[in-house]
Coordinates of N, CA and C and ligand atoms in Angstrom, one line a residue:
M101 N -5.5 -48.1 15.3 CA -4.9 -47.3 14.2 C -5.6 -46.0 14.0
K102 N -4.9 -45.0 13.7 CA -5.5 -43.7 13.5 C -5.6 -43.5 12.0
K103 N -6.9 -43.6 11.5 CA -7.1 -43.6 10.1 C -7.0 -42.2 9.5
Y104 N -7.5 -41.2 10.2 CA -7.4 -39.8 9.7 C -6.3 -39.0 10.3
Q105 N -5.7 -38.2 9.5 CA -4.6 -37.3 10.0 C -4.9 -35.9 9.6
L106 N -4.4 -34.9 10.3 CA -4.6 -33.5 9.9 C -3.5 -33.3 8.8
P107 N -3.9 -33.0 7.6 CA -2.9 -32.7 6.5 C -2.2 -31.4 6.7
P108 N -1.0 -31.2 6.2 CA -0.4 -29.9 6.3 C -1.2 -28.9 5.4
L109 N -1.3 -27.7 5.8 CA -2.0 -26.7 5.0 C -1.1 -26.3 3.8
P110 N -1.8 -25.9 2.6 CA -1.0 -25.5 1.5 C -0.5 -24.1 1.6
Y111 N -0.4 -23.5 2.8 CA 0.1 -22.2 3.0 C 0.7 -22.1 4.4
N112 N 1.5 -21.1 4.7 CA 2.1 -21.0 6.1 C 1.1 -20.4 7.0
D113 N 1.2 -20.7 8.3 CA 0.3 -20.2 9.3 C 0.1 -18.6 9.2
S114 N 1.1 -17.9 8.8 CA 1.1 -16.5 8.9 C 0.7 -15.9 7.5
D115 N 0.5 -16.7 6.5 CA 0.2 -16.2 5.1 C -1.1 -15.5 4.9
L116 N -2.1 -15.8 5.8 CA -3.5 -15.3 5.6 C -3.7 -14.0 6.4
Y117 N -2.6 -13.6 7.2 CA -2.7 -12.4 8.0 C -2.8 -11.2 7.0
P118 N -3.6 -10.1 7.3 CA -4.3 -9.9 8.6 C -5.7 -10.4 8.6
V119 N -6.2 -11.1 7.5 CA -7.6 -11.6 7.6 C -7.7 -12.7 8.6
I120 N -6.8 -13.6 8.7 CA -6.8 -14.7 9.7 C -5.3 -14.7 10.2
S121 N -5.1 -14.6 11.5 CA -3.8 -14.5 12.1 C -3.2 -15.9 12.2
A122 N -1.9 -16.0 12.4 CA -1.2 -17.3 12.7 C -1.8 -17.9 13.9
E123 N -2.1 -17.0 14.9 CA -2.6 -17.6 16.2 C -3.9 -18.3 16.0
T124 N -4.8 -17.7 15.2 CA -6.1 -18.3 14.9 C -5.9 -19.6 14.1
I125 N -4.9 -19.7 13.2 CA -4.7 -20.9 12.5 C -4.2 -22.0 13.5
T126 N -3.3 -21.6 14.4 CA -2.8 -22.5 15.4 C -3.9 -23.1 16.2
F127 N -4.9 -22.3 16.6 CA -6.0 -22.8 17.4 C -7.0 -23.5 16.6
H128 N -7.5 -22.8 15.5 CA -8.6 -23.3 14.7 C -8.3 -24.6 14.0
Y129 N -7.1 -24.6 13.4 CA -6.7 -25.8 12.6 C -5.9 -26.8 13.5
G130 N -4.9 -26.3 14.2 CA -4.0 -27.1 15.0 C -4.7 -27.7 16.2
K131 N -5.7 -27.0 16.8 CA -6.4 -27.6 18.0 C -7.8 -28.0 17.7
H132 N -8.7 -27.1 17.2 CA -10.1 -27.5 17.0 C -10.2 -28.6 15.9
T133 N -9.6 -28.3 14.7 CA -9.8 -29.3 13.7 C -9.1 -30.6 14.0
Q134 N -7.9 -30.5 14.6 CA -7.2 -31.7 15.1 C -8.1 -32.5 16.1
G135 N -8.8 -31.7 17.0 CA -9.7 -32.4 18.0 C -10.8 -33.1 17.4
Y136 N -11.4 -32.6 16.3 CA -12.5 -33.3 15.6 C -12.0 -34.6 15.0
I137 N -10.8 -34.5 14.4 CA -10.2 -35.7 13.8 C -9.8 -36.8 14.8
D138 N -9.3 -36.3 16.0 CA -9.0 -37.3 17.0 C -10.2 -38.0 17.5
K139 N -11.3 -37.2 17.7 CA -12.6 -37.8 18.2 C -13.1 -38.8 17.2
L140 N -13.1 -38.4 15.9 CA -13.5 -39.2 14.8 C -12.8 -40.5 14.8
N141 N -11.5 -40.5 14.9 CA -10.7 -41.7 14.9 C -11.0 -42.6 16.1
A142 N -11.3 -42.0 17.2 CA -11.6 -42.8 18.4 C -13.0 -43.4 18.3
L143 N -14.0 -42.7 17.6 CA -15.3 -43.2 17.5 C -15.4 -44.3 16.4
I144 N -14.6 -44.3 15.4 CA -14.7 -45.3 14.4 C -13.8 -46.5 14.6
A145 N -12.9 -46.4 15.6 CA -12.0 -47.5 15.8 C -12.7 -48.8 16.2
G146 N -12.4 -49.9 15.4 CA -13.1 -51.2 15.7 C -14.5 -51.3 15.2
T147 N -15.0 -50.3 14.5 CA -16.4 -50.4 13.9 C -16.4 -50.5 12.4
S148 N -17.5 -50.8 11.8 CA -17.6 -50.9 10.4 C -17.3 -49.5 9.7
Y149 N -17.5 -48.4 10.4 CA -17.2 -47.1 9.8 C -15.7 -46.9 9.4
E150 N -14.9 -47.7 10.1 CA -13.4 -47.6 9.8 C -13.1 -47.8 8.3
A151 N -13.9 -48.6 7.6 CA -13.6 -48.9 6.2 C -14.2 -47.9 5.3
L152 N -15.0 -47.0 5.8 CA -15.7 -46.1 4.9 C -15.0 -44.8 4.6
P153 N -15.1 -44.2 3.4 CA -14.6 -42.9 3.2 C -15.3 -41.8 4.1
L154 N -14.5 -40.8 4.5 CA -15.1 -39.8 5.4 C -16.4 -39.2 4.9
E155 N -16.5 -38.9 3.6 CA -17.8 -38.4 3.1 C -19.0 -39.3 3.3
T156 N -18.7 -40.6 3.2 CA -19.8 -41.6 3.4 C -20.1 -41.7 4.9
I157 N -19.1 -41.6 5.8 CA -19.4 -41.5 7.2 C -20.3 -40.3 7.5
V158 N -20.0 -39.2 7.0 CA -20.8 -38.0 7.2 C -22.3 -38.2 6.7
K159 N -22.4 -38.9 5.6 CA -23.8 -39.1 5.0 C -24.6 -40.1 5.8
T160 N -23.9 -41.0 6.5 CA -24.6 -42.2 7.0 C -24.6 -42.3 8.6
S161 N -24.1 -41.2 9.2 CA -24.0 -41.3 10.7 C -24.9 -40.3 11.3
D162 N -25.0 -40.4 12.7 CA -25.7 -39.3 13.4 C -25.1 -39.2 14.8
G163 N -25.6 -38.3 15.6 CA -25.1 -38.2 16.9 C -23.6 -37.7 17.0
A164 N -22.8 -38.2 17.9 CA -21.5 -37.7 18.1 C -20.6 -38.1 16.9
L165 N -20.8 -39.2 16.3 CA -20.0 -39.6 15.1 C -20.3 -38.6 14.0
F166 N -21.6 -38.3 13.7 CA -21.9 -37.3 12.7 C -21.2 -36.0 13.0
N167 N -21.3 -35.5 14.2 CA -20.8 -34.2 14.6 C -19.3 -34.1 14.4
N168 N -18.6 -35.1 14.8 CA -17.1 -35.1 14.6 C -16.7 -35.4 13.2
A169 N -17.3 -36.3 12.5 CA -17.0 -36.6 11.1 C -17.3 -35.3 10.2
A170 N -18.5 -34.7 10.4 CA -18.9 -33.6 9.6 C -18.0 -32.4 9.9
Q171 N -17.7 -32.2 11.2 CA -16.8 -31.1 11.5 C -15.4 -31.3 10.9
A172 N -14.9 -32.5 10.9 CA -13.6 -32.8 10.3 C -13.7 -32.5 8.8
W173 N -14.7 -33.0 8.1 CA -14.8 -32.8 6.7 C -15.0 -31.3 6.4
N174 N -15.9 -30.6 7.1 CA -16.2 -29.2 6.9 C -14.9 -28.3 7.0
H175 N -14.1 -28.6 8.1 CA -12.9 -27.8 8.3 C -11.8 -28.1 7.2
L176 N -11.7 -29.3 6.8 CA -10.7 -29.6 5.7 C -11.1 -28.8 4.5
F177 N -12.4 -28.8 4.2 CA -12.9 -28.1 3.0 C -12.7 -26.6 3.2
Y178 N -13.0 -26.1 4.3 CA -12.9 -24.6 4.6 C -11.5 -24.2 4.5
F179 N -10.5 -24.9 5.1 CA -9.1 -24.4 5.1 C -8.5 -24.6 3.7
A180 N -9.0 -25.5 2.9 CA -8.5 -25.7 1.5 C -9.0 -24.6 0.6
S181 N -9.9 -23.7 1.0 CA -10.5 -22.7 0.2 C -9.7 -21.4 0.1
F182 N -8.6 -21.3 1.0 CA -7.9 -20.0 1.1 C -6.5 -20.1 0.4
S183 N -6.0 -18.9 0.0 CA -4.6 -18.9 -0.4 C -4.2 -17.4 -0.3
P184 N -3.0 -17.1 -0.1 CA -2.5 -15.7 0.0 C -2.5 -15.0 -1.4
T185 N -2.6 -15.8 -2.5 CA -2.4 -15.2 -3.8 C -3.4 -15.8 -4.8
G186 N -4.7 -15.9 -4.5 CA -5.5 -16.6 -5.5 C -6.3 -15.6 -6.3
H187 N -7.2 -16.1 -7.2 CA -8.2 -15.3 -7.9 C -9.3 -14.9 -6.9
R188 N -9.6 -13.6 -6.8 CA -10.5 -13.2 -5.8 C -12.0 -13.0 -6.3
A189 N -12.2 -13.5 -7.5 CA -13.6 -13.5 -8.0 C -13.8 -14.7 -8.9
P190 N -15.0 -15.3 -9.0 CA -15.2 -16.5 -9.9 C -15.1 -16.1 -11.3
R191 N -14.7 -17.0 -12.2 CA -14.7 -16.8 -13.6 C -15.5 -18.0 -14.3
G192 N -15.7 -17.9 -15.6 CA -16.2 -19.0 -16.4 C -17.6 -19.3 -16.0
K193 N -17.9 -20.7 -16.0 CA -19.3 -21.1 -15.8 C -19.8 -20.9 -14.4
L194 N -18.9 -20.9 -13.4 CA -19.4 -20.5 -12.0 C -19.8 -19.1 -11.9
A195 N -19.0 -18.2 -12.5 CA -19.4 -16.8 -12.6 C -20.7 -16.6 -13.2
A196 N -20.9 -17.3 -14.3 CA -22.2 -17.2 -15.1 C -23.4 -17.7 -14.3
A197 N -23.1 -18.8 -13.5 CA -24.2 -19.3 -12.7 C -24.6 -18.4 -11.5
I198 N -23.6 -17.7 -11.0 CA -23.8 -16.8 -9.9 C -24.6 -15.6 -10.4
D199 N -24.2 -15.1 -11.6 CA -24.9 -13.9 -12.2 C -26.3 -14.3 -12.5
K200 N -26.5 -15.5 -13.0 CA -27.9 -16.0 -13.3 C -28.8 -16.0 -12.1
Q201 N -28.2 -16.5 -11.0 CA -28.9 -16.7 -9.7 C -29.2 -15.5 -8.9
W202 N -28.1 -14.6 -8.9 CA -28.2 -13.4 -8.0 C -28.0 -12.1 -8.7
G203 N -27.8 -12.1 -10.0 CA -27.6 -10.8 -10.7 C -26.2 -10.4 -10.8
S204 N -25.4 -10.5 -9.7 CA -24.0 -10.1 -9.8 C -23.3 -10.8 -8.7
F205 N -21.9 -10.9 -8.8 CA -21.1 -11.5 -7.7 C -21.2 -10.6 -6.5
A206 N -21.3 -9.3 -6.6 CA -21.4 -8.4 -5.5 C -22.7 -8.6 -4.7
R207 N -23.8 -8.9 -5.4 CA -25.1 -9.1 -4.8 C -25.0 -10.5 -4.0
F208 N -24.4 -11.5 -4.7 CA -24.2 -12.8 -4.0 C -23.4 -12.6 -2.7
Q209 N -22.3 -11.9 -2.8 CA -21.5 -11.7 -1.6 C -22.3 -11.0 -0.4
E210 N -23.1 -10.0 -0.8 CA -24.0 -9.3 0.1 C -24.9 -10.3 0.8
L211 N -25.6 -11.2 0.1 CA -26.6 -12.1 0.6 C -25.9 -13.2 1.5
F212 N -24.7 -13.6 1.0 CA -23.9 -14.6 1.7 C -23.5 -14.1 3.1
E213 N -23.0 -12.9 3.1 CA -22.6 -12.2 4.4 C -23.8 -12.0 5.3
A214 N -24.9 -11.6 4.7 CA -26.2 -11.4 5.5 C -26.6 -12.7 6.2
E215 N -26.5 -13.8 5.5 CA -26.8 -15.1 6.1 C -25.8 -15.4 7.3
A216 N -24.6 -15.1 7.0 CA -23.5 -15.4 8.1 C -23.8 -14.6 9.3
V217 N -24.2 -13.3 9.1 CA -24.5 -12.5 10.3 C -25.8 -12.9 11.0
A218 N -26.8 -13.4 10.2 CA -28.1 -13.7 10.8 C -28.1 -15.1 11.5
L219 N -27.2 -16.0 11.2 CA -27.2 -17.3 11.8 C -27.0 -17.3 13.3
F220 N -28.0 -17.8 14.0 CA -28.0 -17.7 15.5 C -27.1 -18.9 16.0
G221 N -26.1 -18.5 16.8 CA -25.3 -19.5 17.4 C -24.2 -19.9 16.5
S222 N -23.8 -21.2 16.6 CA -22.6 -21.7 15.8 C -23.1 -22.4 14.5
G223 N -22.3 -22.3 13.5 CA -22.7 -23.0 12.2 C -21.9 -22.6 11.1
W224 N -22.4 -22.9 9.9 CA -21.7 -22.7 8.6 C -22.7 -22.1 7.6
I225 N -22.1 -21.2 6.7 CA -22.9 -20.8 5.6 C -22.3 -21.4 4.3
W226 N -23.1 -22.0 3.5 CA -22.7 -22.8 2.4 C -23.2 -22.2 1.1
L227 N -22.3 -22.2 0.1 CA -22.8 -22.1 -1.3 C -22.7 -23.5 -1.9
C228 N -23.8 -24.0 -2.4 CA -23.9 -25.3 -3.0 C -24.5 -25.4 -4.3
A229 N -24.3 -26.5 -5.0 CA -24.9 -26.7 -6.3 C -25.7 -28.0 -6.3
D230 N -26.8 -28.0 -7.0 CA -27.6 -29.3 -7.2 C -27.0 -30.0 -8.4
N231 N -27.6 -31.2 -8.8 CA -27.0 -31.9 -9.9 C -27.3 -31.3 -11.2
K232 N -28.1 -30.3 -11.3 CA -28.3 -29.5 -12.5 C -27.4 -28.3 -12.6
G233 N -26.6 -28.1 -11.5 CA -25.7 -26.9 -11.5 C -26.4 -25.6 -11.0
E234 N -27.6 -25.8 -10.5 CA -28.3 -24.6 -9.9 C -27.7 -24.3 -8.5
L235 N -27.5 -23.0 -8.2 CA -26.8 -22.7 -7.0 C -27.8 -22.2 -5.9
A236 N -27.4 -22.4 -4.7 CA -28.2 -21.9 -3.5 C -27.2 -21.7 -2.4
I237 N -27.7 -20.8 -1.5 CA -27.0 -20.5 -0.2 C -27.8 -21.1 0.9
F238 N -27.1 -21.9 1.7 CA -27.7 -22.6 2.8 C -27.0 -22.3 4.1
P239 N -27.7 -21.7 5.1 CA -27.1 -21.6 6.5 C -27.4 -23.0 7.2
E240 N -26.4 -23.5 7.9 CA -26.6 -24.7 8.7 C -26.0 -24.5 10.1
S241 N -26.8 -25.0 11.1 CA -26.3 -24.9 12.5 C -25.3 -26.0 12.8
N242 N -24.5 -25.7 13.8 CA -23.5 -26.6 14.4 C -22.7 -27.3 13.3
A243 N -22.7 -28.6 13.1 CA -21.9 -29.3 12.1 C -22.5 -29.5 10.8
G244 N -23.7 -28.9 10.6 CA -24.5 -29.1 9.4 C -23.8 -28.9 8.1
T245 N -24.0 -29.8 7.1 CA -23.3 -29.8 5.8 C -24.3 -30.1 4.7
P246 N -24.1 -29.5 3.5 CA -25.0 -29.8 2.4 C -24.8 -31.3 1.9
L247 N -23.8 -32.0 2.3 CA -23.6 -33.4 2.0 C -24.9 -34.2 2.4
S248 N -25.4 -33.8 3.6 CA -26.6 -34.4 4.1 C -27.9 -34.2 3.2
R249 N -27.9 -33.1 2.4 CA -29.0 -32.8 1.6 C -28.8 -33.3 0.1
G250 N -27.6 -34.0 -0.1 CA -27.3 -34.5 -1.4 C -26.9 -33.4 -2.3
L251 N -26.4 -32.3 -1.8 CA -25.9 -31.2 -2.6 C -24.4 -31.2 -2.7
I252 N -23.9 -30.5 -3.7 CA -22.4 -30.4 -3.9 C -21.9 -29.1 -3.2
P253 N -21.1 -29.2 -2.2 CA -20.6 -28.0 -1.5 C -19.6 -27.3 -2.3
L254 N -19.7 -26.0 -2.5 CA -18.7 -25.2 -3.2 C -17.8 -24.3 -2.3
L255 N -18.5 -23.7 -1.4 CA -17.8 -22.7 -0.5 C -18.5 -22.7 0.9
A256 N -17.7 -22.5 1.9 CA -18.2 -22.5 3.3 C -17.5 -21.4 4.1
F257 N -18.3 -20.7 4.8 CA -17.8 -19.7 5.9 C -18.1 -20.3 7.2
D258 N -17.1 -20.5 8.1 CA -17.3 -21.0 9.4 C -17.7 -19.8 10.3
V259 N -18.9 -19.9 10.9 CA -19.3 -18.8 11.8 C -19.3 -19.2 13.3
W260 N -18.6 -20.3 13.6 CA -18.4 -20.6 15.0 C -17.5 -19.5 15.6
E261 N -17.7 -19.1 16.8 CA -16.9 -18.1 17.4 C -15.4 -18.4 17.4
H262 N -15.1 -19.7 17.5 CA -13.6 -20.1 17.5 C -13.0 -19.7 16.1
A263 N -13.7 -19.5 15.1 CA -13.2 -19.1 13.8 C -12.7 -17.6 13.8
Y264 N -13.2 -16.8 14.7 CA -12.9 -15.3 14.6 C -12.6 -14.6 15.9
Y265 N -12.9 -15.3 17.0 CA -12.8 -14.6 18.3 C -11.5 -14.0 18.6
I266 N -10.4 -14.7 18.3 CA -9.0 -14.2 18.6 C -8.7 -12.9 17.8
D267 N -9.1 -12.9 16.5 CA -8.8 -11.7 15.7 C -9.8 -10.6 15.7
Y268 N -11.1 -11.0 15.8 CA -12.2 -10.0 15.6 C -13.1 -9.9 16.9
R269 N -12.7 -10.6 18.0 CA -13.6 -10.6 19.1 C -15.0 -11.0 18.7
N270 N -16.0 -10.1 19.0 CA -17.4 -10.5 18.7 C -17.8 -9.9 17.3
R271 N -16.9 -9.4 16.5 CA -17.3 -8.7 15.3 C -17.4 -9.7 14.1
R272 N -18.4 -10.6 14.1 CA -18.6 -11.6 13.1 C -18.8 -11.0 11.7
A273 N -19.5 -9.9 11.6 CA -19.8 -9.2 10.3 C -18.5 -8.8 9.7
E274 N -17.6 -8.2 10.5 CA -16.3 -7.7 9.9 C -15.5 -8.9 9.4
H275 N -15.5 -10.0 10.2 CA -14.7 -11.2 9.9 C -15.2 -11.8 8.5
V276 N -16.5 -12.0 8.4 CA -16.9 -12.6 7.1 C -16.7 -11.7 5.9
N277 N -16.9 -10.4 6.2 CA -16.6 -9.4 5.1 C -15.1 -9.5 4.6
R278 N -14.2 -9.7 5.5 CA -12.8 -9.8 5.2 C -12.4 -11.1 4.5
L279 N -13.2 -12.2 4.8 CA -12.8 -13.5 4.2 C -12.7 -13.5 2.7
W280 N -13.5 -12.6 2.0 CA -13.4 -12.6 0.6 C -12.0 -12.3 0.1
D281 N -11.2 -11.6 0.9 CA -9.8 -11.3 0.5 C -8.9 -12.5 0.5
I282 N -9.3 -13.6 1.0 CA -8.4 -14.8 1.0 C -9.0 -16.0 0.3
I283 N -10.2 -15.9 -0.1 CA -10.8 -17.0 -0.9 C -10.1 -17.2 -2.2
D284 N -9.8 -18.4 -2.5 CA -9.1 -18.7 -3.8 C -10.2 -19.3 -4.8
W285 N -10.7 -18.5 -5.7 CA -11.8 -18.9 -6.5 C -11.4 -20.0 -7.5
T286 N -10.1 -20.1 -7.7 CA -9.6 -21.2 -8.6 C -10.0 -22.6 -7.9
V287 N -9.8 -22.6 -6.6 CA -10.2 -23.8 -5.8 C -11.7 -24.0 -5.9
I288 N -12.5 -23.0 -5.7 CA -14.0 -23.1 -5.7 C -14.5 -23.5 -7.1
E289 N -13.9 -22.9 -8.1 CA -14.4 -23.3 -9.5 C -14.2 -24.8 -9.8
K290 N -13.1 -25.4 -9.2 CA -12.8 -26.8 -9.5 C -13.9 -27.7 -8.8
R291 N -14.6 -27.2 -7.8 CA -15.6 -28.0 -7.1 C -16.9 -27.9 -7.9
Y292 N -17.0 -27.0 -8.9 CA -18.3 -26.8 -9.7 C -18.1 -27.5 -11.0
V293 N -18.4 -28.8 -11.0 CA -18.0 -29.6 -12.3 C -19.3 -29.9 -13.1
Ligands
MN406 MN1 -14.4 -24.1 13.0

């Protein structure tokens, strides 16, 4: 039985253009994300992990199962953060927490982008909250996720080359700078409870 399926995206493949092209969505979501889900299904089949929620698998596994479960979770989270017509800046208590931590939204964006550019090799840049609502930026290599640190993930930028190579070639800095234009902060705010 295939427990996990790739859900349809809440936007069309071409809706995020020119920040992310339909071709990148086809490969990054349709092939890479599908691939992690296929491997996850194969690895859990017939094991006790089959009965666990994906988040629990991520928190309790290691090796190939962790890599594929975390990449499946990370990508579903990442692709759910975009919309062609969302709010492009945080409001309310998340905006206040960002201002408290970094002084301004613009300064937070600058630091987040700098971490994305500095991360060596493949990985993710995360904005997360602890259980007191304090915010932090964490770079993670490969499939790394703040779920492993017991933190609440709010926002992720994927800096694996497969996320940007079709549209931006080697220009990671340009890609991450453009991502702000498609982040839907209404979605991000809902993760900050
Ligand atoms: Mn990716």
